[in-house]
PDB file of C-alpha atoms in Angstrom:
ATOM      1  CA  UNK A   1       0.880 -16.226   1.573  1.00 51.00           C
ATOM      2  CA  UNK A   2       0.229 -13.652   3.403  1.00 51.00           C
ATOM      3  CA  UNK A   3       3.399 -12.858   5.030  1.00 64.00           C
ATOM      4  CA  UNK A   4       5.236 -11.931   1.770  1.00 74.00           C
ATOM      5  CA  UNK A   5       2.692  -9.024   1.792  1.00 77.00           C
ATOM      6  CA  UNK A   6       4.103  -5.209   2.337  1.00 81.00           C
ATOM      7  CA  UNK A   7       3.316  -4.137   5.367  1.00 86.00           C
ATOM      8  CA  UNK A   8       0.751  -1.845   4.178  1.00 86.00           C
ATOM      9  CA  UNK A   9      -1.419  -4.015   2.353  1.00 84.00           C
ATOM     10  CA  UNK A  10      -3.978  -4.517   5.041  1.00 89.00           C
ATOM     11  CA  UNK A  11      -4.341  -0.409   5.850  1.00 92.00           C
ATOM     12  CA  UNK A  12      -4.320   0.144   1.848  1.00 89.00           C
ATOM     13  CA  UNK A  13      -7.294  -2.502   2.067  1.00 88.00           C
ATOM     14  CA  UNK A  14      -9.016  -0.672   4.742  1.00 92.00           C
ATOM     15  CA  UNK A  15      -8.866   2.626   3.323  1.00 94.00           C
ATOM     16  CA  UNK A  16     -10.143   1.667  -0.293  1.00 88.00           C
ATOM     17  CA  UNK A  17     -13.022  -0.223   2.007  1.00 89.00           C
ATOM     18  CA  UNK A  18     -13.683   3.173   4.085  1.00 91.00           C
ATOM     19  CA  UNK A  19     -13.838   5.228   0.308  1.00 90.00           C
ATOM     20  CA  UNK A  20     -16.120   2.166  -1.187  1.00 87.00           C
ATOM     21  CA  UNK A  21     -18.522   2.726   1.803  1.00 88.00           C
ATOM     22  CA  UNK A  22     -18.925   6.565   2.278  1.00 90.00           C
ATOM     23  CA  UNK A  23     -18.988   6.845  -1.069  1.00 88.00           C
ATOM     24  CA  UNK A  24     -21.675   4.490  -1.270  1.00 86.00           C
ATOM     25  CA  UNK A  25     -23.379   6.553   1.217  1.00 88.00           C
ATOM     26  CA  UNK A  26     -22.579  10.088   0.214  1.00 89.00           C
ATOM     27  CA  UNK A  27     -24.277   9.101  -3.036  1.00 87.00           C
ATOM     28  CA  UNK A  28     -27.656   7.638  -1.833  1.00 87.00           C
ATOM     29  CA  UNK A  29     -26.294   4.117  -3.622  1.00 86.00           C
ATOM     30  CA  UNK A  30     -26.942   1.981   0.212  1.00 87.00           C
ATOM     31  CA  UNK A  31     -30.723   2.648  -0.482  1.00 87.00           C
ATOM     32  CA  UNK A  32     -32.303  -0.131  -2.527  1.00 86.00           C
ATOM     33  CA  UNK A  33     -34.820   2.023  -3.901  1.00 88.00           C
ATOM     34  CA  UNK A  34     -32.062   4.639  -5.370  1.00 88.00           C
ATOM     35  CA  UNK A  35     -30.360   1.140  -7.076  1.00 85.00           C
ATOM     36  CA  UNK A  36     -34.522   0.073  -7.820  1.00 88.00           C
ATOM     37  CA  UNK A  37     -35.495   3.607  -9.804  1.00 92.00           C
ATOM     38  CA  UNK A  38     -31.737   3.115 -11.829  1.00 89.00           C
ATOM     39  CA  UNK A  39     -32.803  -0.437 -13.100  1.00 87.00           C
ATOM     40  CA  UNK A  40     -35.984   1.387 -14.132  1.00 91.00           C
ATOM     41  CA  UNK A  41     -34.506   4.092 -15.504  1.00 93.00           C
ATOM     42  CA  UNK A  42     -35.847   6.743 -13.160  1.00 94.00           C
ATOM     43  CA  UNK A  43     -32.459   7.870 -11.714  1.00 91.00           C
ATOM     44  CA  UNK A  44     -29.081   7.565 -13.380  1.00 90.00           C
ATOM     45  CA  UNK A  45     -27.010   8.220 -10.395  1.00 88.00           C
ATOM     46  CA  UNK A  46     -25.602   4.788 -10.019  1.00 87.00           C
ATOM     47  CA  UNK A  47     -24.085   5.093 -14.075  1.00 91.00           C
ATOM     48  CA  UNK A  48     -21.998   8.226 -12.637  1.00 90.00           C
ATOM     49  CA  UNK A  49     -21.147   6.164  -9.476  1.00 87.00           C
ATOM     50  CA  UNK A  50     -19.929   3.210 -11.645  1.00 88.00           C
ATOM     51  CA  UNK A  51     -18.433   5.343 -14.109  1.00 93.00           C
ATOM     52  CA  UNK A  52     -16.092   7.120 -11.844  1.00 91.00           C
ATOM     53  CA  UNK A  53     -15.090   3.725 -10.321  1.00 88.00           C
ATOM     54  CA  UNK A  54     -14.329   2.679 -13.644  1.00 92.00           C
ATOM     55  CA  UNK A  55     -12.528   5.792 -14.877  1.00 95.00           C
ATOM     56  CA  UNK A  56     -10.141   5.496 -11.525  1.00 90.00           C
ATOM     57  CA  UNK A  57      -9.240   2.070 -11.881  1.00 87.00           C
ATOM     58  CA  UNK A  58      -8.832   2.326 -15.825  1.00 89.00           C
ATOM     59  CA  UNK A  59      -6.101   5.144 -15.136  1.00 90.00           C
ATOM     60  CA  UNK A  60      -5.120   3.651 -12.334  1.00 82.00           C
ATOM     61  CA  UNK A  61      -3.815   0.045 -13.907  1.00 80.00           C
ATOM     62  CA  UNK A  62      -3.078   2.325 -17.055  1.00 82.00           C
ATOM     63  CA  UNK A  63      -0.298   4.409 -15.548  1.00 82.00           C
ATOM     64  CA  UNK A  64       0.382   1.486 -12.565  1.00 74.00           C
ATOM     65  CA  UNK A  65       1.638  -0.684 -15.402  1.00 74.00           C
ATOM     66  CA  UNK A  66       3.074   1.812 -17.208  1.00 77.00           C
ATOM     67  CA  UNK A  67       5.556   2.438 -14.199  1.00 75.00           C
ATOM     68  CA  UNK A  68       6.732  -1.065 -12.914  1.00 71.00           C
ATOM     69  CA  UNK A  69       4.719  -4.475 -13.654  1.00 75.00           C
ATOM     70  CA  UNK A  70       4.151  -5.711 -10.111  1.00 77.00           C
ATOM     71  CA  UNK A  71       1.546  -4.522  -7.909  1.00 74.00           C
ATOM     72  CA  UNK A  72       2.889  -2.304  -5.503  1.00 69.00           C
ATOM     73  CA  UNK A  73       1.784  -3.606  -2.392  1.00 73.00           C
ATOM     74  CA  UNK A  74       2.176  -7.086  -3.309  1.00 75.00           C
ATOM     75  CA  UNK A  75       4.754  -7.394  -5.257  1.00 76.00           C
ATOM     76  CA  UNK A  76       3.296  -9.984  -7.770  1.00 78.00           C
ATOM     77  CA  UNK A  77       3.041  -9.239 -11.461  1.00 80.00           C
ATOM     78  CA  UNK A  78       0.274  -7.722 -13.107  1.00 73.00           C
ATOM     79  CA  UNK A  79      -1.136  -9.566 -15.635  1.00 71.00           C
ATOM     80  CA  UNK A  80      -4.385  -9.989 -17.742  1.00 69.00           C
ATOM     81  CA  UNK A  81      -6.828 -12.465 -16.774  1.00 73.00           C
ATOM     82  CA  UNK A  82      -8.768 -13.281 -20.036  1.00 77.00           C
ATOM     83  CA  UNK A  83     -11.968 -15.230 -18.848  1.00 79.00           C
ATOM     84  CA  UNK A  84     -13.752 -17.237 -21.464  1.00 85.00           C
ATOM     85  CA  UNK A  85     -17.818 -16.205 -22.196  1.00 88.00           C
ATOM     86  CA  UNK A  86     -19.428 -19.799 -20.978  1.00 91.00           C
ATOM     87  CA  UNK A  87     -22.210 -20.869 -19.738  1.00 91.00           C
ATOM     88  CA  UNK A  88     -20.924 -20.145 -16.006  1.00 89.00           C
ATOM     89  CA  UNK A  89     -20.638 -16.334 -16.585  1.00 89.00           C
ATOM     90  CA  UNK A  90     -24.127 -15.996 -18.393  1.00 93.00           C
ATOM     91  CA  UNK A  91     -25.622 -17.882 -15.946  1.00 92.00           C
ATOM     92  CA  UNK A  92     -24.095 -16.265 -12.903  1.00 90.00           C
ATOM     93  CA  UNK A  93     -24.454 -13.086 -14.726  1.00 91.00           C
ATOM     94  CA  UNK A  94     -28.550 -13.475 -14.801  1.00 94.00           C
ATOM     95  CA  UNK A  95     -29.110 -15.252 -11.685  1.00 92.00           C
ATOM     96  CA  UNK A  96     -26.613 -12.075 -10.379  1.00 90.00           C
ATOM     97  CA  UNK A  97     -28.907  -9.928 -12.601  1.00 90.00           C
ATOM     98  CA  UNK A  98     -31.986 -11.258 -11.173  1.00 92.00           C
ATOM     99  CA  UNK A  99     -31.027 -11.112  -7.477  1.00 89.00           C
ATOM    100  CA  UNK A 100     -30.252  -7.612  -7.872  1.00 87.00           C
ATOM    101  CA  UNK A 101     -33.018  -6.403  -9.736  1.00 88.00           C
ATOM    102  CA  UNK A 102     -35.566  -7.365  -7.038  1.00 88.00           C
ATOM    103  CA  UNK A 103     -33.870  -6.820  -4.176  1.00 86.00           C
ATOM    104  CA  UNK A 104     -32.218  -3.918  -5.337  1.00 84.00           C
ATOM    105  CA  UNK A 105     -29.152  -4.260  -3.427  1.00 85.00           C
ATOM    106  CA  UNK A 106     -25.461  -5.570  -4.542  1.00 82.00           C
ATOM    107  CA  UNK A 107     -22.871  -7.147  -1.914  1.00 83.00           C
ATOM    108  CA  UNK A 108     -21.062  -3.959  -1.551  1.00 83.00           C
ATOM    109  CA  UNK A 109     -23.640  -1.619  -1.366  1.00 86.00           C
ATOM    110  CA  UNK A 110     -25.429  -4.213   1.771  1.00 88.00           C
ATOM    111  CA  UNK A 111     -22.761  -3.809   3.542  1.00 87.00           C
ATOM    112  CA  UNK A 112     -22.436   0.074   3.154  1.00 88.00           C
ATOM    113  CA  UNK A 113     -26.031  -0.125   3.989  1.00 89.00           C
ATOM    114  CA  UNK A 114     -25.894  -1.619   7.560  1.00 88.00           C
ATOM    115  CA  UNK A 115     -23.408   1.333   7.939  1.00 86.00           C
ATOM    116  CA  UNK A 116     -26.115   4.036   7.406  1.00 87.00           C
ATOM    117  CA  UNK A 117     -28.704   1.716   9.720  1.00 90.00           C
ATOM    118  CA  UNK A 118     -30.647  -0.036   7.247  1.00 89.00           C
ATOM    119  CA  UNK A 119     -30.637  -2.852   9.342  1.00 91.00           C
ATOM    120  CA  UNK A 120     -33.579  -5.149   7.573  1.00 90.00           C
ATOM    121  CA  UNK A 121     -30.838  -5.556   4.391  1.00 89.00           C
ATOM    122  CA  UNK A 122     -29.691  -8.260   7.149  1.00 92.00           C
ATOM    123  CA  UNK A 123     -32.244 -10.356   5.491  1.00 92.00           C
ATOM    124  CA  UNK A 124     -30.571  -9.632   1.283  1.00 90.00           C
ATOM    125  CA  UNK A 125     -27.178 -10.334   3.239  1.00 90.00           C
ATOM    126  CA  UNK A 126     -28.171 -13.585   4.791  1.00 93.00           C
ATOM    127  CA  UNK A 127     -29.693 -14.361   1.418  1.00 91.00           C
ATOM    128  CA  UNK A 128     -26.577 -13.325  -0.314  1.00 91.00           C
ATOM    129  CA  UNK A 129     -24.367 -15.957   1.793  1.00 93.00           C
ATOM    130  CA  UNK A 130     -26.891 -18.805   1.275  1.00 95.00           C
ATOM    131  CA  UNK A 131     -26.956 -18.479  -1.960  1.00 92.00           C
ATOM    132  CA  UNK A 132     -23.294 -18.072  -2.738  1.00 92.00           C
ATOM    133  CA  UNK A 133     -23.379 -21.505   0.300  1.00 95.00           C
ATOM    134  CA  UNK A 134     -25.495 -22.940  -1.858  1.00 94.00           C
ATOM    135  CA  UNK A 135     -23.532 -23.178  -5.182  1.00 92.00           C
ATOM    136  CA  UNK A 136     -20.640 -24.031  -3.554  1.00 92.00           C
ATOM    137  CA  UNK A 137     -22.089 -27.055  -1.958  1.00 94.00           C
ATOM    138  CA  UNK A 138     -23.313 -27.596  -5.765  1.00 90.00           C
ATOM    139  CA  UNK A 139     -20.274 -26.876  -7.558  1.00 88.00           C
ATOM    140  CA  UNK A 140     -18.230 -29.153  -4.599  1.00 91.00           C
ATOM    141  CA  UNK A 141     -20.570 -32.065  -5.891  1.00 87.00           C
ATOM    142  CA  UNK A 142     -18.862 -32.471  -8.957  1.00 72.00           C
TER     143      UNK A 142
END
């Protein structure tokens, strides 16, 4: 699979990873109390920070698709993945929802965090990974 990539998939990857992070950082968004006062609705910051991600990717895929209907670096047609509202995304939307809301941190934004030295989010990261360990082992039951 992944030698049918372009050769310039990998860098591409790197350098939207790079943006994600000092982005993250520029914008206060690796502190959990910044995310913490935006669930209470103390500091909108993180709508702007989410908005503008959405706004770029919107145009993005907009005039992408507009110009040729396979990804660029892949090569693989776009195409619209229509997911179904069931029980699995409500659920994993709360329990995501939940997560968040007390520790105050998202997967991204832990990562971007150990960047900037917040080294204790170690603990929401390890948390993260045996949680997401955990479903899997429950899902894999099935």
């Amino acid at each position: 699979m992944a030698d049918d990539r372009h050769p310039l998939f990998l860098p591409v990857i790197l350098l939207g990873g790079l943006l994600f992070g000092f982005g993250l950082a520029v914008s206060r968004m690796t502190h959990p109390e910044v995310v913490l006062d935006f669930l209470q609705f103390a500091d909108l910051g993180l709508a702007f920070v989410m908005g503008a991600g959405a706004l770029v990717a919107g145009l993005a895929f907009a005039v992408a698709t507009r110009w040729d209907r396979t990804a660029p670096l892949t090569g693989r047609p776009y195409r619209r993945r229509v997911k179904d509202l069931d029980s699995n995304v409500v659920g994993g939307g709360v329990t995501f929802g939940l997560g968040w809301g007390l520790s105050g941190i998202c997967p991204g934004a832990a990562y971007a965090s150990l960047g900037v030295g917040n080294y204790p989010i170690l603990w929401g990261v390890a948390g993260m990974f045996l949680g997401a360990y955990a479903q899997g082992y429950w899902r894999s039951r099935d």
